[in-house]
Amino acid sequence: MEIKKYAVAALLTMTCTAFGAYIHSRYVAATQTTVAPVAQTTEPTRAMNTSFFTSAAPTDFTDAAEMTINGVVHVKIMQENKQNDMYGGGDIFDFFFGPQYRRGQRQEPVVGSGSGVIVSADGYIVTNNHVVEGADKIEVVLNDKRSFEATLIGTDPTTDIAVIKIEATDLHPLSFGNSDNLKVGEWVLAVGNPFNLTSTVTAGIVSAKGRHVGINTSNMAIESFIQTDAAVNPGNSGGALVNTRGQVIGINTAIYSQTGSFTGYSFAVPSNIVSKVADDLKTYGEVQRALLGVQIQDVNTEIQKRLNLSTPDGVLVAGVSDGGAALEAGIKTDDVIVSIDGEKVHSSPDLQSKIAQHRPGDAVKISAIRDGKTKDFVVTLRNIRGTTGVIKSGDNQLLGAKLEKLSDTEAEKMGLRYGLKVSKLEKGKLKDAGVKEGFIIVKANRQPVTSVADFQQIVASTQDGLFLSGFYSDGRMRYYAIDLTE
């Protein structure tokens, strides 16, 4: 009997062990195989899963951070506070990026800060226009704590980019990468000085490209932002967005926030636009803006059906400007632009971004769908005057006037915050309208004029008449109506 008891017990033990081994191999081992190295699995589905887990390993950002941190500077600005409400309310960048300035009492300086990127060994630095706009003094502090006073070289409100310069040696300039090659999902770093915390690096991914968010209210504004989830806060503005190779692929410009602090999305101007704008400002003192001469809108399902398009992709030509580059090349209303120089165009910001990388006089190949067929056009882009020549800072041949930004002394004397002075008049439309030298233009077509670029953009976007309001030295307001159609 005892032998039978031991035999039964042994049989039960063997059975349980075998069943346990089956359960382990059927479920536990199968689960472990899913995360095993690719070389250790032969099942296609598990190989895909293994590949996923392998590629999700943490990315090392240390090399990119080390390569870029010395090329990003702290930009500090000081501005004499001539009026308590000079920057009070209504600034669109306050909504998206938080307040830029700390308001003081009357006659106390307004102090603000941001970031900048060294782009050449001889001291040229790229930053945002809204960081340095209206500054009486610009100070640049390097990562090694050296401090220099900077000179403003030029600004471009349409892209919110500015160039400043310092006289310094032993700098660490950064190089631009190709922002067109950037992929959604790619890792990026934001380098800057948020909340005056110098040399701060944050990481995220590219969450969208060609994003238009409507924060730039300048005439003919270009918005084709790189959207990321890298943490960006007030003070990061003008800093670098870099890829894992340490190349600058954007200039951090704004965040989407109703509180002024980071809540998930930040926006950067693509490097391909920045590099072109910076080169123009350094070379000419003015951005050489290329114009196609069309009014555009995105294709939607309604337009797709009306024009019998295969997909709701591309950009609809809603109108063609008289005497513009597109009209001369043969482009018509209701053409749908689908590519520029062989690169696909998906949206209006996409088209604007590609054109913005060119200068007047450049020839581009545009493919468009017309009546169900693709047609190719060679378009020679033009400037805001309708020519292919270079526009120099402060020069406005169309109206026969040389314009200068109002000096601080003149602005204080007149009680103005901004304006352009007509410093020289020649034969042209302003003189014909009765404008005299010394006239200070405050608004054009009811839009504030804070720079020559602002004025030129208003003129370029005007189809018929130009209405000017401003002052002479006697303080009395004057108005002039100018017919641009003649």
Tab-separated table of C-alpha atoms in Angstrom:
chain	number	residue	atom	x	y	z
A	1	MET	CA	0.000	0.000	0.000
A	2	GLU	CA	2.842	2.390	0.903
A	3	ILE	CA	4.478	1.752	-2.509
A	4	LYS	CA	1.194	2.535	-4.293
A	5	LYS	CA	0.852	5.818	-2.337
A	6	TYR	CA	4.376	6.941	-3.350
A	7	ALA	CA	3.710	5.952	-6.997
A	8	VAL	CA	0.509	7.999	-7.133
A	9	ALA	CA	2.232	11.008	-5.542
A	10	ALA	CA	5.112	10.801	-8.006
A	11	LEU	CA	2.702	10.541	-10.931
A	12	LEU	CA	0.800	13.644	-9.771
A	13	THR	CA	4.040	15.588	-9.333
A	14	MET	CA	5.247	14.702	-12.840
A	15	THR	CA	1.861	15.653	-14.316
A	16	CYS	CA	1.824	19.053	-12.583
A	17	THR	CA	5.403	19.764	-13.636
A	18	ALA	CA	4.674	18.938	-17.273
A	19	PHE	CA	1.523	21.062	-17.270
A	20	GLY	CA	3.395	23.947	-15.643
A	21	ALA	CA	6.126	23.727	-18.288
A	22	TYR	CA	3.483	23.828	-21.035
A	23	ILE	CA	1.813	26.879	-19.519
A	24	HIS	CA	5.207	28.652	-19.224
A	25	SER	CA	6.175	27.911	-22.810
A	26	ARG	CA	2.718	28.768	-24.203
A	27	TYR	CA	2.244	32.150	-22.502
A	28	VAL	CA	5.248	33.478	-20.588
A	29	ALA	CA	7.887	32.527	-23.146
A	30	ALA	CA	5.723	33.875	-25.982
A	31	THR	CA	5.448	37.204	-24.195
A	32	GLN	CA	9.193	37.430	-23.696
A	33	THR	CA	9.823	36.725	-27.382
A	34	THR	CA	7.955	39.945	-28.333
A	35	VAL	CA	10.662	42.144	-26.828
A	36	ALA	CA	13.615	39.979	-27.754
A	37	PRO	CA	16.319	41.232	-30.168
A	38	VAL	CA	15.436	40.907	-33.858
A	39	ALA	CA	18.114	38.285	-34.405
A	40	GLN	CA	16.454	35.970	-31.921
A	41	THR	CA	13.049	35.713	-33.550
A	42	THR	CA	11.892	34.342	-36.874
A	43	GLU	CA	8.199	35.242	-36.810
A	44	PRO	CA	7.497	38.301	-39.049
A	45	THR	CA	5.021	39.940	-36.670
A	46	ARG	CA	7.298	39.524	-33.699
A	47	ALA	CA	10.222	40.849	-35.715
A	48	MET	CA	8.205	44.031	-36.337
A	49	ASN	CA	7.390	44.353	-32.643
A	50	THR	CA	11.015	43.789	-31.715
A	51	SER	CA	12.135	46.427	-34.179
A	52	PHE	CA	9.697	48.889	-32.623
A	53	PHE	CA	10.968	48.376	-29.104
A	54	THR	CA	14.573	48.543	-30.254
A	55	SER	CA	14.084	51.880	-32.093
A	56	ALA	CA	12.319	53.377	-29.067
A	57	ALA	CA	15.528	53.373	-27.040
A	58	PRO	CA	16.303	56.812	-25.536
A	59	THR	CA	18.127	59.231	-27.849
A	60	ASP	CA	21.391	60.730	-26.589
A	61	PHE	CA	21.174	64.528	-26.860
A	62	THR	CA	24.477	65.316	-25.162
A	63	ASP	CA	26.500	65.812	-28.353
A	64	ALA	CA	23.929	68.142	-29.922
A	65	ALA	CA	23.609	70.138	-26.687
A	66	GLU	CA	27.376	70.490	-26.340
A	67	MET	CA	27.719	71.581	-29.981
A	68	THR	CA	25.088	74.319	-29.727
A	69	ILE	CA	24.991	75.746	-26.232
A	70	ASN	CA	27.940	78.113	-26.811
A	71	GLY	CA	26.393	79.417	-30.030
A	72	VAL	CA	23.197	80.648	-28.359
A	73	VAL	CA	23.334	84.003	-26.579
A	74	HIS	CA	21.273	85.950	-24.076
A	75	VAL	CA	19.838	89.132	-25.635
A	76	LYS	CA	18.908	91.929	-23.235
A	77	ILE	CA	17.191	95.115	-24.370
A	78	MET	CA	16.588	98.459	-22.729
A	79	GLN	CA	14.096	101.041	-23.891
A	80	GLU	CA	13.267	104.409	-22.442
A	81	ASN	CA	9.669	104.340	-21.262
A	82	LYS	CA	8.321	107.546	-22.743
A	83	GLN	CA	4.691	106.649	-22.053
A	84	ASN	CA	3.211	104.346	-19.461
A	85	ASP	CA	0.973	102.611	-21.984
A	86	MET	CA	3.581	102.235	-24.733
A	87	TYR	CA	3.277	98.453	-24.753
A	88	GLY	CA	0.007	98.138	-22.935
A	89	GLY	CA	-2.539	95.686	-24.301
A	90	GLY	CA	-3.191	94.485	-27.805
A	91	ASP	CA	0.240	92.984	-28.503
A	92	ILE	CA	-0.533	89.663	-30.184
A	93	PHE	CA	2.780	88.207	-29.025
A	94	ASP	CA	1.701	88.758	-25.411
A	95	PHE	CA	-1.166	86.336	-26.000
A	96	PHE	CA	0.937	83.633	-27.562
A	97	PHE	CA	4.277	84.226	-25.878
A	98	GLY	CA	3.661	86.097	-22.668
A	99	PRO	CA	4.618	89.686	-21.791
A	100	GLN	CA	7.940	90.771	-23.253
A	101	TYR	CA	8.521	93.776	-21.067
A	102	ARG	CA	8.214	94.808	-17.420
A	103	ARG	CA	6.377	98.112	-17.318
A	104	GLY	CA	7.871	100.775	-15.079
A	105	GLN	CA	6.924	104.294	-14.140
A	106	ARG	CA	7.170	107.245	-16.479
A	107	GLN	CA	10.749	107.841	-17.694
A	108	GLU	CA	11.993	104.565	-16.156
A	109	PRO	CA	13.580	102.115	-18.598
A	110	VAL	CA	11.686	99.128	-19.921
A	111	VAL	CA	13.808	95.993	-19.772
A	112	GLY	CA	13.242	92.802	-21.724
A	113	SER	CA	15.190	89.761	-22.783
A	114	GLY	CA	15.288	86.941	-25.264
A	115	SER	CA	17.785	84.768	-27.065
A	116	GLY	CA	19.859	84.857	-30.222
A	117	VAL	CA	21.956	82.554	-32.398
A	118	ILE	CA	25.508	83.340	-33.523
A	119	VAL	CA	25.659	82.649	-37.267
A	120	SER	CA	29.130	83.920	-38.201
A	121	ALA	CA	32.577	84.166	-36.646
A	122	ASP	CA	32.594	87.955	-37.143
A	123	GLY	CA	29.690	88.482	-34.749
A	124	TYR	CA	26.411	88.393	-36.688
A	125	ILE	CA	23.523	87.115	-34.562
A	126	VAL	CA	19.990	86.126	-35.594
A	127	THR	CA	17.093	86.738	-33.228
A	128	ASN	CA	13.392	87.661	-33.397
A	129	ASN	CA	12.200	91.078	-34.513
A	130	HIS	CA	9.857	91.285	-31.531
A	131	VAL	CA	12.793	90.754	-29.150
A	132	VAL	CA	14.717	93.854	-30.305
A	133	GLU	CA	11.954	96.016	-31.780
A	134	GLY	CA	12.066	99.547	-30.384
A	135	ALA	CA	15.193	98.886	-28.295
A	136	ASP	CA	17.407	101.855	-27.406
A	137	LYS	CA	20.198	99.550	-26.258
A	138	ILE	CA	20.885	95.895	-26.999
A	139	GLU	CA	23.237	93.854	-24.828
A	140	VAL	CA	24.448	90.369	-25.744
A	141	VAL	CA	25.758	88.016	-23.077
A	142	LEU	CA	27.649	84.939	-24.282
A	143	ASN	CA	27.564	81.550	-22.637
A	144	ASP	CA	31.073	82.237	-21.260
A	145	LYS	CA	29.593	85.333	-19.508
A	146	ARG	CA	31.307	87.914	-21.738
A	147	SER	CA	29.043	90.883	-22.457
A	148	PHE	CA	28.898	93.160	-25.534
A	149	GLU	CA	26.731	95.993	-26.797
A	150	ALA	CA	25.109	95.009	-30.098
A	151	THR	CA	24.279	96.995	-33.224
A	152	LEU	CA	20.956	96.440	-34.979
A	153	ILE	CA	21.664	95.500	-38.612
A	154	GLY	CA	18.112	95.031	-39.850
A	155	THR	CA	14.665	93.606	-39.168
A	156	ASP	CA	11.950	91.835	-41.109
A	157	PRO	CA	8.507	92.017	-39.455
A	158	THR	CA	6.990	89.701	-42.094
A	159	THR	CA	9.005	86.741	-40.750
A	160	ASP	CA	9.699	88.184	-37.263
A	161	ILE	CA	13.449	87.865	-37.854
A	162	ALA	CA	16.160	90.404	-36.988
A	163	VAL	CA	19.947	90.527	-37.291
A	164	ILE	CA	22.241	92.186	-34.743
A	165	LYS	CA	26.041	92.300	-34.546
A	166	ILE	CA	28.705	92.368	-31.855
A	167	GLU	CA	32.427	93.063	-32.112
A	168	ALA	CA	33.945	89.996	-30.499
A	169	THR	CA	36.426	87.191	-31.083
A	170	ASP	CA	36.521	83.515	-30.193
A	171	LEU	CA	32.876	83.005	-31.052
A	172	HIS	CA	31.125	79.692	-31.720
A	173	PRO	CA	28.830	80.174	-34.744
A	174	LEU	CA	26.222	77.543	-35.516
A	175	SER	CA	25.402	76.237	-38.974
A	176	PHE	CA	21.973	76.024	-40.579
A	177	GLY	CA	20.455	72.680	-41.514
A	178	ASN	CA	17.900	72.129	-44.277
A	179	SER	CA	14.490	72.624	-42.670
A	180	ASP	CA	12.750	71.238	-45.770
A	181	ASN	CA	14.249	67.820	-44.939
A	182	LEU	CA	12.858	67.876	-41.404
A	183	LYS	CA	10.449	65.024	-40.641
A	184	VAL	CA	7.422	65.005	-38.376
A	185	GLY	CA	8.366	62.897	-35.359
A	186	GLU	CA	12.051	63.848	-35.516
A	187	TRP	CA	13.771	64.723	-32.235
A	188	VAL	CA	14.759	68.379	-31.745
A	189	LEU	CA	16.267	70.547	-29.016
A	190	ALA	CA	15.264	74.080	-28.019
A	191	VAL	CA	18.231	76.113	-26.746
A	192	GLY	CA	17.721	79.495	-25.111
A	193	ASN	CA	17.272	81.560	-21.958
A	194	PRO	CA	13.744	81.074	-20.591
A	195	PHE	CA	12.872	83.248	-17.596
A	196	ASN	CA	16.495	84.506	-17.680
A	197	LEU	CA	17.692	80.971	-16.925
A	198	THR	CA	20.729	81.053	-19.184
A	199	SER	CA	21.859	78.201	-21.414
A	200	THR	CA	18.768	76.030	-21.028
A	201	VAL	CA	18.202	72.989	-23.261
A	202	THR	CA	14.875	71.170	-23.657
A	203	ALA	CA	13.921	68.295	-25.947
A	204	GLY	CA	10.853	67.319	-27.954
A	205	ILE	CA	9.744	66.172	-31.375
A	206	VAL	CA	8.539	67.915	-34.504
A	207	SER	CA	4.766	67.639	-34.220
A	208	ALA	CA	3.832	69.485	-37.439
A	209	LYS	CA	5.282	71.506	-40.308
A	210	GLY	CA	3.946	74.434	-42.319
A	211	ARG	CA	1.769	75.572	-39.426
A	212	HIS	CA	-0.123	78.878	-39.721
A	213	VAL	CA	-1.388	80.227	-36.397
A	214	GLY	CA	-2.097	83.887	-37.210
A	215	ILE	CA	0.222	85.528	-34.669
A	216	ASN	CA	2.080	87.743	-37.139
A	217	THR	CA	-0.079	90.740	-37.987
A	218	SER	CA	2.454	92.420	-40.310
A	219	ASN	CA	1.420	93.087	-43.870
A	220	MET	CA	2.310	90.193	-46.182
A	221	ALA	CA	3.344	88.120	-43.161
A	222	ILE	CA	4.857	84.705	-43.807
A	223	GLU	CA	3.850	81.946	-41.399
A	224	SER	CA	4.985	78.415	-42.069
A	225	PHE	CA	6.114	77.408	-38.602
A	226	ILE	CA	7.748	74.230	-37.394
A	227	GLN	CA	5.570	73.072	-34.500
A	228	THR	CA	7.251	71.142	-31.670
A	229	ASP	CA	6.521	69.989	-28.143
A	230	ALA	CA	9.954	71.022	-26.863
A	231	ALA	CA	9.382	73.211	-23.804
A	232	VAL	CA	9.719	76.888	-24.787
A	233	ASN	CA	8.939	79.808	-22.478
A	234	PRO	CA	9.328	83.613	-22.422
A	235	GLY	CA	13.023	84.290	-22.969
A	236	ASN	CA	13.447	81.426	-25.462
A	237	SER	CA	12.285	83.738	-28.215
A	238	GLY	CA	15.042	84.116	-30.821
A	239	GLY	CA	16.856	80.992	-29.656
A	240	ALA	CA	17.805	77.916	-31.644
A	241	LEU	CA	15.764	74.877	-32.569
A	242	VAL	CA	18.378	72.253	-33.479
A	243	ASN	CA	18.362	68.679	-34.716
A	244	THR	CA	20.313	65.839	-33.121
A	245	ARG	CA	23.292	66.685	-35.372
A	246	GLY	CA	23.548	70.141	-33.808
A	247	GLN	CA	22.298	72.019	-36.891
A	248	VAL	CA	19.941	74.986	-36.520
A	249	ILE	CA	16.685	74.069	-38.242
A	250	GLY	CA	14.582	76.897	-36.816
A	251	ILE	CA	14.419	80.037	-34.663
A	252	ASN	CA	12.030	79.642	-31.719
A	253	THR	CA	9.437	82.377	-31.960
A	254	ALA	CA	6.219	81.721	-30.042
A	255	ILE	CA	4.195	79.358	-27.919
A	256	TYR	CA	0.477	78.630	-27.966
A	257	SER	CA	-0.660	79.698	-24.520
A	258	GLN	CA	-3.353	81.761	-22.844
A	259	THR	CA	-1.231	82.104	-19.716
A	260	GLY	CA	2.092	83.162	-21.237
A	261	SER	CA	3.802	79.930	-20.204
A	262	PHE	CA	4.416	76.708	-22.100
A	263	THR	CA	1.400	74.411	-22.388
A	264	GLY	CA	2.448	71.916	-25.015
A	265	TYR	CA	3.221	73.541	-28.372
A	266	SER	CA	5.905	75.912	-29.584
A	267	PHE	CA	6.597	77.379	-33.001
A	268	ALA	CA	9.818	78.127	-34.864
A	269	VAL	CA	10.601	79.936	-38.119
A	270	PRO	CA	12.187	77.355	-40.492
A	271	SER	CA	15.934	77.721	-41.044
A	272	ASN	CA	15.612	77.930	-44.828
A	273	ILE	CA	13.606	81.132	-44.420
A	274	VAL	CA	15.811	82.459	-41.622
A	275	SER	CA	19.083	82.002	-43.504
A	276	LYS	CA	17.759	83.812	-46.590
A	277	VAL	CA	16.327	86.713	-44.567
A	278	ALA	CA	19.547	87.026	-42.537
A	279	ASP	CA	21.686	87.093	-45.697
A	280	ASP	CA	19.475	89.801	-47.200
A	281	LEU	CA	19.642	91.978	-44.093
A	282	LYS	CA	23.421	91.630	-43.899
A	283	THR	CA	23.946	92.328	-47.610
A	284	TYR	CA	21.261	94.881	-48.488
A	285	GLY	CA	19.862	96.120	-45.184
A	286	GLU	CA	16.449	95.128	-46.531
A	287	VAL	CA	14.798	91.789	-47.258
A	288	GLN	CA	14.559	91.120	-50.985
A	289	ARG	CA	11.019	89.760	-50.944
A	290	ALA	CA	10.059	87.718	-53.999
A	291	LEU	CA	6.425	87.892	-55.078
A	292	LEU	CA	4.494	85.495	-57.278
A	293	GLY	CA	1.640	87.946	-57.845
A	294	VAL	CA	-1.341	85.770	-56.914
A	295	GLN	CA	-4.069	85.557	-54.287
A	296	ILE	CA	-4.245	82.054	-52.878
A	297	GLN	CA	-6.300	79.738	-50.692
A	298	ASP	CA	-6.112	76.118	-49.647
A	299	VAL	CA	-7.997	73.527	-51.669
A	300	ASN	CA	-10.940	72.018	-49.755
A	301	THR	CA	-13.504	69.363	-50.681
A	302	GLU	CA	-15.841	71.976	-52.176
A	303	ILE	CA	-13.105	73.291	-54.480
A	304	GLN	CA	-12.080	69.719	-55.251
A	305	LYS	CA	-15.573	68.894	-56.471
A	306	ARG	CA	-15.983	72.147	-58.406
A	307	LEU	CA	-12.706	71.682	-60.286
A	308	ASN	CA	-12.997	67.884	-60.489
A	309	LEU	CA	-9.683	67.288	-58.726
A	310	SER	CA	-8.546	63.823	-57.706
A	311	THR	CA	-7.507	64.993	-54.195
A	312	PRO	CA	-8.108	68.096	-52.028
A	313	ASP	CA	-4.408	68.904	-52.185
A	314	GLY	CA	-2.515	71.926	-53.496
A	315	VAL	CA	-3.155	75.677	-53.496
A	316	LEU	CA	-5.899	77.401	-55.486
A	317	VAL	CA	-5.054	80.567	-57.408
A	318	ALA	CA	-8.015	82.730	-56.322
A	319	GLY	CA	-6.809	85.761	-58.250
A	320	VAL	CA	-3.924	87.033	-60.373
A	321	SER	CA	-2.411	90.489	-59.877
A	322	ASP	CA	-2.217	92.799	-62.877
A	323	GLY	CA	1.363	93.164	-64.053
A	324	GLY	CA	2.540	90.414	-61.712
A	325	ALA	CA	4.963	87.569	-62.351
A	326	ALA	CA	2.259	84.875	-62.460
A	327	LEU	CA	0.156	86.703	-65.052
A	328	GLU	CA	3.164	87.203	-67.294
A	329	ALA	CA	3.984	83.485	-67.084
A	330	GLY	CA	0.428	82.468	-68.054
A	331	ILE	CA	-0.994	81.382	-64.708
A	332	LYS	CA	-4.750	81.958	-64.423
A	333	THR	CA	-7.456	82.108	-61.769
A	334	ASP	CA	-8.644	78.603	-60.714
A	335	ASP	CA	-5.283	77.007	-61.517
A	336	VAL	CA	-4.241	74.728	-58.653
A	337	ILE	CA	-0.528	74.892	-57.839
A	338	VAL	CA	0.764	71.453	-56.852
A	339	SER	CA	4.559	71.843	-56.962
A	340	ILE	CA	7.404	74.355	-57.100
A	341	ASP	CA	10.733	73.267	-58.588
A	342	GLY	CA	9.593	69.663	-58.333
A	343	GLU	CA	8.702	69.862	-54.629
A	344	LYS	CA	5.052	69.228	-53.745
A	345	VAL	CA	2.937	72.071	-52.409
A	346	HIS	CA	0.210	71.033	-49.964
A	347	SER	CA	-1.009	74.309	-48.463
A	348	SER	CA	-0.819	78.093	-48.631
A	349	PRO	CA	1.853	78.344	-45.890
A	350	ASP	CA	3.812	75.693	-47.761
A	351	LEU	CA	3.732	77.763	-50.960
A	352	GLN	CA	4.642	80.966	-49.109
A	353	SER	CA	7.576	79.256	-47.441
A	354	LYS	CA	8.996	77.997	-50.737
A	355	ILE	CA	8.624	81.372	-52.484
A	356	ALA	CA	10.121	83.179	-49.464
A	357	GLN	CA	13.368	81.283	-49.968
A	358	HIS	CA	13.858	83.057	-53.329
A	359	ARG	CA	14.793	86.587	-54.386
A	360	PRO	CA	13.308	88.810	-57.096
A	361	GLY	CA	14.712	87.784	-60.467
A	362	ASP	CA	14.838	84.081	-59.577
A	363	ALA	CA	13.073	81.790	-62.043
A	364	VAL	CA	10.990	79.002	-60.541
A	365	LYS	CA	9.174	76.123	-62.205
A	366	ILE	CA	5.550	75.893	-61.120
A	367	SER	CA	3.292	72.945	-61.894
A	368	ALA	CA	-0.442	73.544	-61.751
A	369	ILE	CA	-3.594	71.621	-62.585
A	370	ARG	CA	-5.897	73.252	-65.137
A	371	ASP	CA	-8.967	71.490	-66.574
A	372	GLY	CA	-7.762	68.182	-65.187
A	373	LYS	CA	-4.312	68.408	-66.770
A	374	THR	CA	-0.956	69.367	-65.299
A	375	LYS	CA	0.697	72.400	-66.876
A	376	ASP	CA	4.197	73.715	-66.203
A	377	PHE	CA	5.133	77.407	-65.989
A	378	VAL	CA	8.463	79.159	-65.627
A	379	VAL	CA	7.897	82.229	-63.472
A	380	THR	CA	10.425	85.025	-62.923
A	381	LEU	CA	9.647	86.398	-59.472
A	382	ARG	CA	9.385	90.142	-58.854
A	383	ASN	CA	9.823	92.564	-55.967
A	384	ILE	CA	7.170	94.774	-54.369
A	385	ARG	CA	7.659	97.363	-57.128
A	386	GLY	CA	6.972	94.831	-59.853
A	387	THR	CA	10.593	94.725	-61.007
A	388	THR	CA	13.445	92.259	-60.523
A	389	GLY	CA	15.958	94.763	-59.103
A	390	VAL	CA	17.452	95.097	-55.625
A	391	ILE	CA	15.631	97.275	-53.092
A	392	LYS	CA	17.893	99.193	-50.725
A	393	SER	CA	16.988	100.186	-47.197
A	394	GLY	CA	15.206	103.525	-46.902
A	395	ASP	CA	14.673	103.891	-50.644
A	396	ASN	CA	11.223	104.134	-52.199
A	397	GLN	CA	11.544	105.055	-55.844
A	398	LEU	CA	7.885	104.320	-56.563
A	399	LEU	CA	6.724	107.329	-54.563
A	400	GLY	CA	9.827	109.452	-55.084
A	401	ALA	CA	10.812	109.722	-51.439
A	402	LYS	CA	13.524	108.724	-49.043
A	403	LEU	CA	12.045	107.614	-45.734
A	404	GLU	CA	13.738	107.393	-42.354
A	405	LYS	CA	12.573	105.951	-39.069
A	406	LEU	CA	11.726	108.658	-36.565
A	407	SER	CA	14.556	109.243	-34.070
A	408	ASP	CA	13.909	108.909	-30.338
A	409	THR	CA	14.457	112.652	-29.846
A	410	GLU	CA	11.982	113.538	-32.587
A	411	ALA	CA	9.445	111.001	-31.311
A	412	GLU	CA	9.650	112.376	-27.764
A	413	LYS	CA	9.325	115.967	-28.985
A	414	MET	CA	6.238	115.097	-31.049
A	415	GLY	CA	4.759	112.794	-28.420
A	416	LEU	CA	4.775	109.866	-30.854
A	417	ARG	CA	5.666	106.227	-30.418
A	418	TYR	CA	6.524	105.560	-34.057
A	419	GLY	CA	6.579	107.064	-37.518
A	420	LEU	CA	8.560	107.580	-40.723
A	421	LYS	CA	9.969	110.949	-41.733
A	422	VAL	CA	10.108	112.018	-45.370
A	423	SER	CA	13.732	113.152	-45.384
A	424	LYS	CA	14.051	113.766	-49.132
A	425	LEU	CA	11.574	114.277	-51.955
A	426	GLU	CA	12.086	113.873	-55.663
A	427	LYS	CA	9.647	113.742	-58.551
A	428	GLY	CA	6.992	111.194	-57.687
A	429	LYS	CA	3.527	110.555	-56.329
A	430	LEU	CA	4.132	111.944	-52.835
A	431	LYS	CA	5.371	115.269	-54.166
A	432	ASP	CA	2.504	115.409	-56.657
A	433	ALA	CA	0.033	114.895	-53.784
A	434	GLY	CA	1.446	117.901	-51.918
A	435	VAL	CA	3.611	116.095	-49.363
A	436	LYS	CA	6.610	118.166	-48.236
A	437	GLU	CA	9.951	117.172	-46.755
A	438	GLY	CA	9.738	116.703	-42.995
A	439	PHE	CA	6.286	115.118	-43.069
A	440	ILE	CA	6.017	112.296	-40.523
A	441	ILE	CA	3.928	109.362	-41.731
A	442	VAL	CA	2.182	107.726	-38.781
A	443	LYS	CA	-0.382	105.583	-40.598
A	444	ALA	CA	-0.817	104.335	-44.152
A	445	ASN	CA	-4.268	103.029	-45.075
A	446	ARG	CA	-5.095	103.262	-41.366
A	447	GLN	CA	-2.300	100.855	-40.441
A	448	PRO	CA	0.505	101.934	-38.067
A	449	VAL	CA	3.844	102.491	-39.815
A	450	THR	CA	6.755	101.572	-37.538
A	451	SER	CA	9.420	100.845	-40.161
A	452	VAL	CA	10.289	101.336	-43.815
A	453	ALA	CA	9.519	97.648	-44.364
A	454	ASP	CA	6.009	98.172	-42.955
A	455	PHE	CA	5.387	101.065	-45.343
A	456	GLN	CA	6.709	99.204	-48.377
A	457	GLN	CA	4.520	96.200	-47.605
A	458	ILE	CA	1.419	98.376	-47.294
A	459	VAL	CA	2.189	100.012	-50.639
A	460	ALA	CA	2.817	96.621	-52.251
A	461	SER	CA	-0.506	95.223	-51.057
A	462	THR	CA	-2.486	98.286	-52.172
A	463	GLN	CA	-4.298	97.932	-55.478
A	464	ASP	CA	-5.547	101.510	-55.985
A	465	GLY	CA	-5.298	104.275	-53.400
A	466	LEU	CA	-2.923	105.106	-50.545
A	467	PHE	CA	-4.227	107.183	-47.643
A	468	LEU	CA	-1.564	108.759	-45.411
A	469	SER	CA	-1.999	110.439	-42.057
A	470	GLY	CA	0.712	112.161	-40.070
A	471	PHE	CA	2.246	115.391	-38.758
A	472	TYR	CA	4.578	118.238	-39.585
A	473	SER	CA	6.736	119.936	-36.960
A	474	ASP	CA	3.868	122.285	-36.002
A	475	GLY	CA	2.038	119.307	-34.513
A	476	ARG	CA	-1.052	119.602	-36.719
A	477	MET	CA	-2.288	116.414	-38.355
A	478	ARG	CA	-2.361	116.245	-42.156
A	479	TYR	CA	-3.960	113.777	-44.546
A	480	TYR	CA	-2.994	112.861	-48.114
A	481	ALA	CA	-4.762	110.645	-50.648
A	482	ILE	CA	-2.527	109.187	-53.356
A	483	ASP	CA	-3.760	107.432	-56.486
A	484	LEU	CA	-1.472	104.499	-57.311
A	485	THR	CA	-3.348	103.419	-60.433
A	486	GLU	CA	-2.034	106.199	-62.674
